[in-house]
Amino acid sequence: EPALSIRGLTKVYANGFQALKGIDLDVQQGDFFALLGPNGAGKSTTLGVVCSLVQKTAGSVSIFGIDIDKDFAKAKYQLGVVPQEFNFNQFEKVLDIVLAQAGYYGMSTREALPRAQQLLTDLGLWEKRDGNARMLSGGMKRRLMIARALMHRPRLLILDEPTAGVDIELRRSMWEYMRRINQDEGTTIILTTHYLEEAESLCRNVAIINDGDIVRNTSVRQLLAEL
Ligand code: ADP
Ligand code: ADP
């Protein structure tokens, strides 16, 4: 079964705006997949529905065969999410943020602490573990959100514009890290981006979304061959 399967997904916001016009999408297990499109195309809305943050108007979404309408509580264990924007509470420490996530997913402290140490070390944040998350640089905050999303070992990692506004050096190291978890751990990754270059350098398959419709769904190799 696919890691993610979307059928006939429609979203009409409360103001009457139709952000998604009945999209279909399948992402296979182990894939590194880009949802590519300009600002306003419907990328965040799509991810929002998958994460159950946005209520859909019509259609269905399954994560590893689990219909999110029937059992989101179960589906969410398969899912790690790195949102585009985040607000940390004023006094939250770096380590506490990832440990709180582990608690939320029912991990014991004995299991969570080594996992947190490994992720924060890999992402260059272990030295900052006792610091206030609000004091981190933008790039560090993003890496912290990645560590947080990976704590419970999700099989599907979803990142919304992970490198928007990030400088080129950090972007490269984030790309390297994402490649590693896709290749070494077999984690399925879906990211949204408006950079073709990002999809090109990281992803195997791509869907292009425009004005709430998927206008292309192909391999990155095929897409580049046509340009
Ligand atoms: P839903 O239909 O999912 O309940 P709403 O339409 O109620 O969502 O909007 C959620 C929030 O997003 C509201 O606070 C709304 O003001 C805000 N919002 C409205 N228009 C936009 C827009 N174009 N882009 C982003 N956020 C918006
Ligand atoms: P993308 O992530 O591709 O930039 P979004 O999914 O954020 O696109 O937005 C798709 C469209 O829906 C945009 O036109 C946006 O302004 C609109 N939109 C997003 N959120 C809301 C909202 N809460 N209420 C009304 N319109 C919204």
XYZ file of N, CA and C and ligand atoms in Angstrom:
735
model
N 0.843 -1.203 0.000
C 0.000 0.000 0.000
C 0.879 1.254 0.000
N 0.379 2.361 -0.540
C 1.169 3.592 -0.560
C 1.340 4.184 0.846
N 2.396 4.962 1.023
C 2.575 5.684 2.284
C 1.461 6.716 2.444
N 1.116 7.343 1.317
C 0.052 8.351 1.333
C -0.811 8.174 0.093
N -2.104 8.195 0.300
C -3.029 8.100 -0.819
C -4.133 9.141 -0.625
N -4.295 9.984 -1.632
C -5.293 11.056 -1.570
C -6.250 10.887 -2.744
N -7.543 10.952 -2.475
C -8.545 10.826 -3.541
C -9.570 11.956 -3.465
N -9.718 12.637 -4.577
C -10.794 13.633 -4.708
C -10.787 14.709 -3.636
N -9.587 15.117 -3.243
C -9.498 16.052 -2.111
C -9.874 17.481 -2.528
N -10.867 17.980 -1.822
C -11.382 19.321 -2.085
C -11.344 20.127 -0.795
N -10.938 21.378 -0.906
C -11.003 22.272 0.249
C -11.586 23.617 -0.167
N -12.688 23.947 0.464
C -13.260 25.283 0.300
C -13.153 25.955 1.667
N -12.396 27.056 1.735
C -12.253 27.759 3.013
C -13.548 28.490 3.361
N -13.635 28.899 4.621
C -14.865 29.514 5.138
C -15.282 30.750 4.336
N -14.297 31.415 3.725
C -14.634 32.614 2.932
C -15.105 32.262 1.512
N -15.237 30.959 1.234
C -15.727 30.536 -0.076
C -14.637 30.235 -1.079
N -13.377 30.480 -0.700
C -12.281 30.256 -1.643
C -11.981 28.760 -1.777
N -11.940 28.280 -3.021
C -11.649 26.855 -3.245
C -10.153 26.658 -3.464
N -9.491 26.168 -2.429
C -8.031 26.025 -2.480
C -7.610 24.709 -3.113
N -8.448 23.663 -3.030
C -8.144 22.369 -3.663
C -9.373 21.900 -4.426
N -9.140 21.453 -5.658
C -10.259 21.166 -6.564
C -10.381 19.688 -6.902
N -10.278 18.839 -5.874
C -10.463 17.402 -6.122
C -9.200 16.709 -6.573
N -8.133 16.841 -5.782
C -6.856 16.254 -6.220
C -6.733 14.782 -5.834
N -6.013 14.032 -6.681
C -5.629 12.643 -6.426
C -4.111 12.587 -6.351
N -3.603 11.810 -5.402
C -2.151 11.720 -5.264
C -1.783 10.436 -4.530
N -0.781 9.726 -5.052
C -0.235 8.563 -4.343
C 1.262 8.755 -4.168
N 1.742 8.494 -2.972
C 3.180 8.509 -2.712
C 3.554 7.136 -2.172
N 4.466 6.455 -2.902
C 4.820 5.086 -2.529
C 5.789 5.066 -1.338
N 5.793 3.960 -0.620
C 6.695 3.806 0.520
C 8.148 3.898 0.069
N 8.935 4.639 0.821
C 10.358 4.794 0.535
C 10.668 5.918 -0.433
N 9.641 6.528 -0.994
C 9.856 7.597 -1.976
C 10.362 8.877 -1.291
N 10.998 9.712 -2.093
C 11.326 11.082 -1.681
C 10.582 11.947 -2.681
N 9.520 12.567 -2.216
C 8.502 13.133 -3.104
C 8.379 14.637 -2.895
N 8.299 15.373 -4.000
C 8.109 16.828 -3.914
C 6.720 17.214 -4.388
N 6.084 18.069 -3.604
C 4.864 18.739 -4.042
C 5.317 20.155 -4.404
N 5.389 20.375 -5.706
C 6.030 21.585 -6.226
C 4.974 22.526 -6.789
N 5.091 23.804 -6.474
C 4.137 24.735 -7.048
C 4.365 26.140 -6.520
N 3.828 27.126 -7.208
C 4.022 28.518 -6.781
C 3.281 28.830 -5.479
N 3.582 29.946 -4.887
C 2.867 30.378 -3.687
C 1.376 30.476 -3.984
N 0.593 29.955 -3.043
C -0.853 30.037 -3.199
C -1.458 28.877 -3.976
N -0.620 27.916 -4.400
C -1.110 26.817 -5.244
C -1.993 25.828 -4.482
N -1.749 25.704 -3.169
C -2.518 24.738 -2.373
C -1.658 23.700 -1.672
N -0.346 23.915 -1.643
C 0.571 22.940 -1.046
C 0.324 22.812 0.468
N 0.335 23.936 1.163
C 0.151 23.881 2.628
C -1.238 23.377 2.991
N -2.208 23.721 2.190
C -3.567 23.226 2.449
C -3.585 21.705 2.353
N -2.938 21.165 1.329
C -2.879 19.707 1.164
C -2.235 19.051 2.380
N -1.060 19.567 2.767
C -0.379 18.987 3.933
C -1.212 19.180 5.194
N -1.861 20.331 5.298
C -2.698 20.605 6.466
C -3.793 19.565 6.624
N -4.391 19.165 5.506
C -5.435 18.135 5.566
C -4.832 16.796 5.990
N -3.677 16.453 5.405
C -3.033 15.175 5.729
C -2.720 15.092 7.229
N -2.295 16.227 7.799
C -1.944 16.272 9.232
C -3.153 16.532 10.114
N -4.307 16.653 9.502
C -5.531 16.900 10.246
C -5.568 18.274 10.936
N -4.821 19.221 10.378
C -4.844 20.593 10.912
C -5.873 21.425 10.153
N -6.158 21.014 8.950
C -7.151 21.698 8.114
C -8.260 20.690 7.834
N -9.486 21.120 8.018
C -10.612 20.236 7.776
C -10.946 20.217 6.288
N -10.999 19.027 5.696
C -11.283 18.963 4.261
C -12.775 19.125 3.999
N -13.071 19.519 2.774
C -14.475 19.682 2.375
C -15.004 18.366 1.808
N -14.159 17.686 1.000
C -14.552 16.392 0.433
C -13.300 15.612 0.089
N -13.483 14.292 -0.105
C -12.378 13.440 -0.512
C -11.878 12.591 0.638
N -10.833 11.812 0.354
C -10.305 10.927 1.389
C -8.781 10.912 1.387
N -8.233 10.625 2.556
C -6.788 10.558 2.745
C -6.468 9.314 3.559
N -5.532 8.497 3.045
C -5.060 7.345 3.816
C -3.555 7.417 3.990
N -3.098 7.046 5.187
C -1.677 7.006 5.507
C -1.342 5.553 5.826
N -0.499 4.933 4.988
C -0.222 3.502 5.100
C -1.527 2.708 5.243
N -2.486 3.060 4.424
C -3.740 2.316 4.392
C -4.732 2.672 5.490
N -4.359 3.602 6.366
C -5.277 3.984 7.446
C -6.006 5.268 7.037
N -7.319 5.178 6.927
C -8.137 6.335 6.562
C -8.135 7.328 7.733
N -7.690 8.551 7.481
C -7.568 9.505 8.602
C -8.920 9.878 9.205
N -9.997 9.708 8.439
C -11.331 9.988 9.003
C -11.730 8.908 9.992
N -11.223 7.695 9.735
C -11.639 6.573 10.583
C -10.745 6.458 11.810
N -9.448 6.707 11.638
C -8.534 6.486 12.752
C -7.303 7.387 12.672
N -7.517 8.697 12.824
C -6.358 9.591 12.773
C -5.404 9.313 13.925
N -5.966 8.929 15.072
C -5.129 8.635 16.242
C -4.078 7.581 15.900
N -4.455 6.595 15.091
C -3.512 5.560 14.691
C -2.579 6.065 13.588
N -3.148 6.765 12.638
C -2.361 7.262 11.497
C -1.264 8.210 11.963
N -1.550 8.990 12.986
C -0.581 10.024 13.398
C 0.731 9.426 13.900
N 0.688 8.177 14.381
C 1.938 7.550 14.825
C 2.896 7.276 13.668
N 2.356 7.189 12.464
C 3.180 6.931 11.280
C 3.769 8.220 10.727
N 3.335 9.335 11.284
C 3.522 10.623 10.631
C 4.369 11.573 11.479
N 5.395 12.173 10.844
C 6.141 13.252 11.489
C 5.988 14.495 10.628
N 5.757 15.630 11.259
C 5.457 16.835 10.494
C 6.362 17.991 10.893
N 6.955 18.635 9.898
C 7.734 19.843 10.121
C 6.975 20.999 9.472
N 6.269 21.797 10.283
C 5.472 22.872 9.715
C 6.353 24.006 9.206
N 5.755 24.872 8.427
C 6.504 25.989 7.868
C 6.786 27.041 8.942
N 5.826 27.251 9.794
C 5.994 28.261 10.832
C 5.743 27.632 12.193
N 6.433 28.142 13.177
C 6.265 27.581 14.507
C 6.547 28.659 15.532
N 5.855 28.547 16.649
C 6.055 29.462 17.761
C 6.357 28.668 18.998
N 7.545 28.861 19.547
C 7.876 28.176 20.785
C 7.400 29.014 21.952
N 6.964 28.340 23.014
C 6.626 29.070 24.231
C 7.871 29.768 24.755
N 7.632 30.810 25.492
C 8.716 31.692 25.901
C 9.860 31.006 26.640
N 9.529 30.041 27.490
C 10.571 29.495 28.353
C 10.973 28.075 27.983
N 10.525 27.591 26.826
C 10.812 26.200 26.470
C 12.265 25.975 26.093
N 12.847 24.969 26.712
C 14.221 24.611 26.377
C 14.238 23.592 25.242
N 15.342 23.618 24.507
C 15.497 22.773 23.330
C 15.220 21.299 23.645
N 15.912 20.780 24.650
C 15.751 19.356 24.971
C 14.313 19.040 25.393
N 13.707 19.970 26.160
C 12.343 19.730 26.639
C 11.342 19.655 25.484
N 11.621 20.387 24.427
C 10.701 20.381 23.288
C 10.660 19.001 22.628
N 11.832 18.399 22.431
C 11.820 17.073 21.800
C 11.320 15.997 22.775
N 11.623 16.164 24.055
C 11.142 15.181 25.036
C 9.619 15.270 25.212
N 9.094 16.476 25.148
C 7.641 16.639 25.257
C 6.950 15.913 24.102
N 7.542 16.003 22.924
C 6.986 15.313 21.761
C 6.974 13.798 21.994
N 8.080 13.299 22.547
C 8.176 11.862 22.827
C 7.072 11.447 23.801
N 6.845 12.271 24.810
C 5.799 11.984 25.791
C 4.427 11.935 25.133
N 4.225 12.849 24.220
C 2.961 12.938 23.504
C 2.703 11.657 22.705
N 3.784 11.021 22.234
C 3.643 9.770 21.485
C 3.835 8.532 22.364
N 3.817 8.738 23.664
C 3.841 7.596 24.582
C 5.188 6.915 24.746
N 6.288 7.608 24.375
C 7.606 7.002 24.581
C 8.024 7.186 26.038
N 8.718 6.199 26.578
C 9.227 6.329 27.940
C 10.465 7.235 27.938
N 10.778 7.808 29.093
C 11.955 8.668 29.204
C 13.226 7.892 28.869
N 13.239 6.616 29.273
C 14.404 5.769 29.031
C 14.679 5.606 27.534
N 13.587 5.572 26.766
C 13.698 5.436 25.318
C 13.940 6.810 24.685
N 13.300 7.821 25.236
C 13.300 9.145 24.603
C 14.641 9.864 24.726
N 15.293 9.735 25.863
C 16.506 10.518 26.087
C 17.633 10.182 25.106
N 17.960 8.880 24.924
C 18.992 8.568 23.921
C 18.586 8.967 22.500
N 17.315 8.820 22.195
C 16.824 9.222 20.869
C 17.008 10.743 20.687
N 16.667 11.503 21.715
C 16.815 12.966 21.651
C 18.283 13.333 21.490
N 19.135 12.642 22.240
C 20.569 12.960 22.161
C 21.105 12.683 20.759
N 20.688 11.559 20.196
C 21.154 11.207 18.862
C 20.686 12.237 17.821
N 19.404 12.568 17.857
C 18.868 13.490 16.856
C 19.457 14.890 17.009
N 19.525 15.375 18.255
C 20.056 16.725 18.467
C 21.534 16.787 18.094
N 22.262 15.695 18.332
C 23.669 15.657 17.947
C 23.801 15.671 16.421
N 23.047 14.790 15.761
C 23.093 14.728 14.293
C 22.733 16.071 13.658
N 21.857 16.801 14.304
C 21.393 18.062 13.723
C 22.157 19.274 14.283
N 23.221 19.004 15.026
C 24.074 20.089 15.511
C 23.457 20.937 16.598
N 22.603 20.323 17.421
C 21.891 21.097 18.443
C 22.131 20.605 19.866
N 22.943 19.573 20.014
C 23.098 18.992 21.352
C 23.704 19.997 22.319
N 24.654 20.791 21.835
C 25.272 21.815 22.689
C 24.263 22.866 23.163
N 23.187 22.994 22.418
C 22.171 24.009 22.742
C 21.027 23.441 23.563
N 21.151 22.196 24.014
C 19.995 21.503 24.591
C 19.363 22.204 25.780
N 20.173 22.933 26.565
C 19.603 23.616 27.736
C 19.210 25.059 27.445
N 19.393 25.467 26.200
C 19.057 26.842 25.831
C 17.574 27.000 25.531
N 17.151 28.243 25.563
C 15.779 28.604 25.245
C 15.589 28.545 23.722
N 14.582 27.796 23.286
C 14.373 27.605 21.840
C 14.139 28.926 21.110
N 13.555 29.874 21.812
C 13.281 31.172 21.171
C 14.553 31.916 20.787
N 15.654 31.574 21.486
C 16.913 32.275 21.239
C 17.695 31.679 20.071
N 17.238 30.552 19.540
C 17.960 29.924 18.439
C 17.823 30.747 17.160
N 18.808 30.586 16.271
C 18.702 31.211 14.952
C 17.583 30.516 14.174
N 17.152 31.145 13.104
C 16.085 30.577 12.280
C 16.420 29.185 11.780
N 17.674 29.013 11.344
C 18.097 27.709 10.830
C 18.098 26.646 11.914
N 18.506 27.044 13.121
C 18.507 26.095 14.245
C 17.083 25.730 14.636
N 16.182 26.693 14.588
C 14.776 26.398 14.909
C 14.222 25.368 13.933
N 14.557 25.513 12.678
C 14.097 24.537 11.683
C 14.648 23.154 11.975
N 15.933 23.097 12.313
C 16.526 21.785 12.619
C 15.906 21.190 13.875
N 15.584 22.059 14.828
C 14.910 21.577 16.037
C 13.549 20.977 15.686
N 12.839 21.602 14.768
C 11.539 21.070 14.367
C 11.679 19.723 13.659
N 12.793 19.546 12.941
C 13.035 18.246 12.296
C 13.298 17.184 13.360
N 14.146 17.523 14.334
C 14.420 16.577 15.426
C 13.124 16.204 16.143
N 12.315 17.191 16.412
C 11.049 16.982 17.116
C 10.145 16.035 16.315
N 10.091 16.269 15.004
C 9.208 15.459 14.154
C 9.669 14.011 14.056
N 10.984 13.774 14.255
C 11.529 12.425 14.073
C 11.574 11.597 15.358
N 11.295 12.240 16.494
C 11.440 11.560 17.787
C 10.776 10.187 17.846
N 9.550 10.093 17.379
C 8.790 8.843 17.528
C 8.989 7.897 16.337
N 10.048 8.140 15.550
C 10.385 7.291 14.401
C 9.235 7.109 13.430
N 8.722 8.213 12.895
C 7.630 8.108 11.924
C 8.120 7.437 10.639
N 7.235 6.734 9.967
C 7.597 6.127 8.669
C 7.395 7.108 7.532
N 6.640 8.165 7.793
C 6.409 9.207 6.784
C 6.732 10.557 7.404
N 7.673 11.264 6.768
C 8.050 12.598 7.248
C 7.585 13.625 6.226
N 6.853 14.615 6.711
C 6.306 15.654 5.841
C 6.897 16.994 6.240
N 7.472 17.684 5.267
C 8.084 18.983 5.565
C 7.499 20.048 4.642
N 7.015 21.122 5.260
C 6.418 22.210 4.485
C 7.474 23.283 4.249
N 7.922 23.408 3.001
C 8.940 24.401 2.626
C 10.118 24.393 3.607
N 10.795 23.234 3.726
C 11.794 23.104 4.793
C 12.960 24.080 4.697
N 13.294 24.526 3.503
C 14.482 25.383 3.404
C 14.163 26.800 2.946
N 12.886 27.185 3.035
C 12.533 28.569 2.660
C 13.251 29.540 3.593
N 13.927 30.504 3.038
C 14.593 31.526 3.832
C 15.864 31.058 4.529
N 16.334 29.850 4.158
C 17.536 29.311 4.782
C 18.731 29.586 3.866
N 19.895 29.930 4.447
C 21.031 30.237 3.572
C 21.567 28.977 2.896
N 22.341 29.164 1.857
C 22.711 28.074 0.958
C 23.487 26.972 1.665
N 24.345 27.360 2.616
C 25.152 26.361 3.320
C 24.280 25.449 4.184
N 23.373 26.086 4.934
C 22.480 25.299 5.778
C 21.536 24.469 4.911
N 21.081 25.053 3.793
C 20.203 24.304 2.900
C 20.885 23.009 2.467
N 22.164 23.117 2.074
C 22.901 21.917 1.646
C 22.969 20.880 2.757
N 23.221 21.333 3.995
C 23.356 20.354 5.073
C 21.998 19.755 5.439
N 20.930 20.536 5.301
C 19.593 19.970 5.531
C 19.252 18.957 4.441
N 19.640 19.250 3.224
C 19.409 18.304 2.115
C 20.119 16.992 2.405
N 21.381 17.105 2.837
C 22.184 15.928 3.142
C 21.509 15.081 4.227
N 21.015 15.754 5.231
C 20.373 15.050 6.345
C 19.094 14.345 5.882
N 18.288 15.031 5.103
C 17.035 14.430 4.612
C 17.322 13.225 3.718
N 18.345 13.349 2.867
C 18.746 12.214 2.014
C 19.104 11.005 2.860
N 19.833 11.286 3.944
C 20.290 10.211 4.812
C 19.119 9.477 5.457
N 18.160 10.211 5.980
C 17.064 9.481 6.636
C 16.185 8.759 5.619
N 16.122 9.283 4.406
C 15.390 8.565 3.353
C 16.133 7.288 2.955
N 17.428 7.401 2.731
C 18.198 6.257 2.226
C 18.514 5.242 3.321
N 19.015 5.726 4.439
C 19.495 4.801 5.472
C 18.360 4.219 6.300
N 17.332 5.010 6.523
C 16.269 4.516 7.404
C 14.999 4.170 6.644
N 15.000 4.445 5.340
C 13.836 4.085 4.525
C 12.606 4.931 4.805
N 12.814 6.058 5.487
C 11.680 6.930 5.787
C 11.157 7.561 4.489
N 9.877 7.463 4.268
C 9.257 8.141 3.133
C 9.224 9.637 3.442
N 9.636 10.454 2.481
C 9.656 11.901 2.726
C 8.839 12.616 1.661
N 8.008 13.518 2.123
C 7.268 14.398 1.223
C 7.589 15.822 1.638
N 8.033 16.624 0.691
C 8.221 18.028 1.022
C 7.506 18.901 0.020
N 7.137 20.076 0.468
C 6.613 21.070 -0.467
C 7.726 22.055 -0.747
N 7.723 22.562 -1.947
C 8.746 23.537 -2.300
C 8.271 24.362 -3.487
N 8.774 25.570 -3.591
C 8.550 26.285 -4.844
C 9.854 26.421 -5.630
N 10.929 25.723 -5.138
C 12.187 25.697 -5.884
C 12.273 24.410 -6.693
N 12.333 24.509 -7.997
C 12.575 23.320 -8.816
C 13.906 22.695 -8.434
N 14.879 23.542 -8.119
C 16.219 23.045 -7.785
C 16.191 22.101 -6.577
N 15.326 22.429 -5.633
C 15.244 21.586 -4.438
C 14.672 20.214 -4.798
N 13.604 20.209 -5.576
C 13.012 18.946 -6.026
C 14.033 18.160 -6.848
N 14.753 18.881 -7.702
C 15.722 18.253 -8.595
C 16.841 17.574 -7.821
N 17.320 18.244 -6.783
C 18.494 17.696 -6.119
C 18.131 16.605 -5.113
N 16.885 16.579 -4.642
C 16.526 15.642 -3.578
C 15.580 14.538 -3.990
N 14.621 14.865 -4.818
C 13.425 14.020 -4.911
C 13.456 13.085 -6.105
N 12.746 11.963 -5.972
C 12.608 11.015 -7.079
C 11.361 11.317 -7.894
N 10.286 11.618 -7.213
C 9.027 11.862 -7.904
C 8.454 13.197 -7.480
N 7.592 13.734 -8.341
C 7.115 15.082 -8.120
C 5.678 15.227 -8.619
N 4.903 15.991 -7.863
C 3.600 16.417 -8.372
C 3.639 17.933 -8.438
N 3.172 18.472 -9.547
C 3.120 19.924 -9.674
C 1.686 20.360 -9.442
N 1.540 21.277 -8.496
C 0.209 21.753 -8.139
C 0.115 23.224 -8.522
N -1.027 23.565 -9.102
C -1.249 24.946 -9.515
C -2.729 25.248 -9.373
N -3.037 26.326 -8.662
C -4.440 26.724 -8.521
C -5.342 25.604 -8.019
N -4.839 24.820 -7.080
C -5.680 23.794 -6.484
C -5.868 22.536 -7.303
N -5.113 22.420 -8.416
C -5.157 21.216 -9.253
C -3.766 20.630 -9.393
N -3.673 19.291 -9.461
C -2.392 18.679 -9.803
C -2.301 18.616 -11.315
N -1.305 19.328 -11.841
C -1.216 19.459 -13.289
C -0.195 18.494 -13.886
N 0.639 17.906 -13.041
C 1.643 16.955 -13.518
C 2.004 16.044 -12.365
N 2.272 14.774 -12.647
C 2.699 13.848 -11.595
C 3.613 12.846 -12.274
N 4.915 12.967 -12.023
C 5.879 12.205 -12.799
C 7.178 12.052 -12.018
N 8.172 11.415 -12.649
C 9.473 11.354 -11.992
C 10.208 12.667 -12.235
N 11.101 12.998 -11.313
C 11.882 14.222 -11.474
C 12.725 14.118 -12.747
N 13.250 12.923 -13.007
C 14.080 12.718 -14.203
C 13.296 13.055 -15.479
N 12.066 12.547 -15.535
C 11.214 12.804 -16.701
C 10.906 14.300 -16.832
N 10.606 14.923 -15.711
C 10.284 16.353 -15.741
C 11.459 17.163 -16.278
N 12.663 16.826 -15.808
C 13.850 17.574 -16.238
C 14.143 17.335 -17.717
N 13.856 16.125 -18.186
C 14.105 15.803 -19.591
C 13.229 16.648 -20.519
N 12.100 17.088 -19.972
C 11.160 17.855 -20.803
C 11.463 19.348 -20.814
N 12.316 19.789 -19.899
C 12.548 21.240 -19.790
C 13.477 21.760 -20.887
P -11.238 26.539 7.970
O -12.180 26.616 6.793
O -10.198 25.455 7.803
O -11.930 26.498 9.289
P -10.941 29.385 8.014
O -11.431 29.772 6.671
O -11.881 29.486 9.173
O -10.374 27.901 7.938
O -9.641 30.253 8.287
C -8.701 29.923 9.286
C -7.855 31.159 9.581
O -7.040 31.526 8.431
C -8.734 32.354 9.862
O -8.183 33.022 10.982
C -8.625 33.182 8.613
O -8.758 34.545 8.926
C -7.228 32.911 8.120
N -7.152 33.215 6.648
C -8.135 33.724 5.912
N -7.763 33.912 4.646
C -6.495 33.478 4.555
C -5.571 33.382 3.484
N -5.830 33.801 2.252
N -4.365 32.846 3.746
C -4.077 32.421 4.977
N -4.905 32.498 6.046
C -6.113 33.033 5.836
P 0.771 27.227 -0.846
O 1.168 26.426 0.344
O 0.937 26.473 -2.128
O 1.467 28.559 -0.904
P -1.800 27.432 0.478
O -2.318 26.052 0.590
O -1.197 28.079 1.664
O -0.789 27.511 -0.776
O -2.963 28.379 -0.015
C -3.759 28.064 -1.148
C -4.754 29.162 -1.362
O -5.716 29.153 -0.295
C -4.152 30.552 -1.363
O -4.848 31.325 -2.319
C -4.417 31.047 0.044
O -4.507 32.454 0.071
C -5.761 30.406 0.363
N -5.939 30.192 1.797
C -5.095 29.561 2.637
N -5.603 29.517 3.873
C -6.806 30.109 3.806
C -7.833 30.396 4.752
N -7.714 30.004 6.013
N -8.924 31.028 4.323
C -9.057 31.399 3.052
N -8.142 31.176 2.091
C -7.026 30.541 2.476
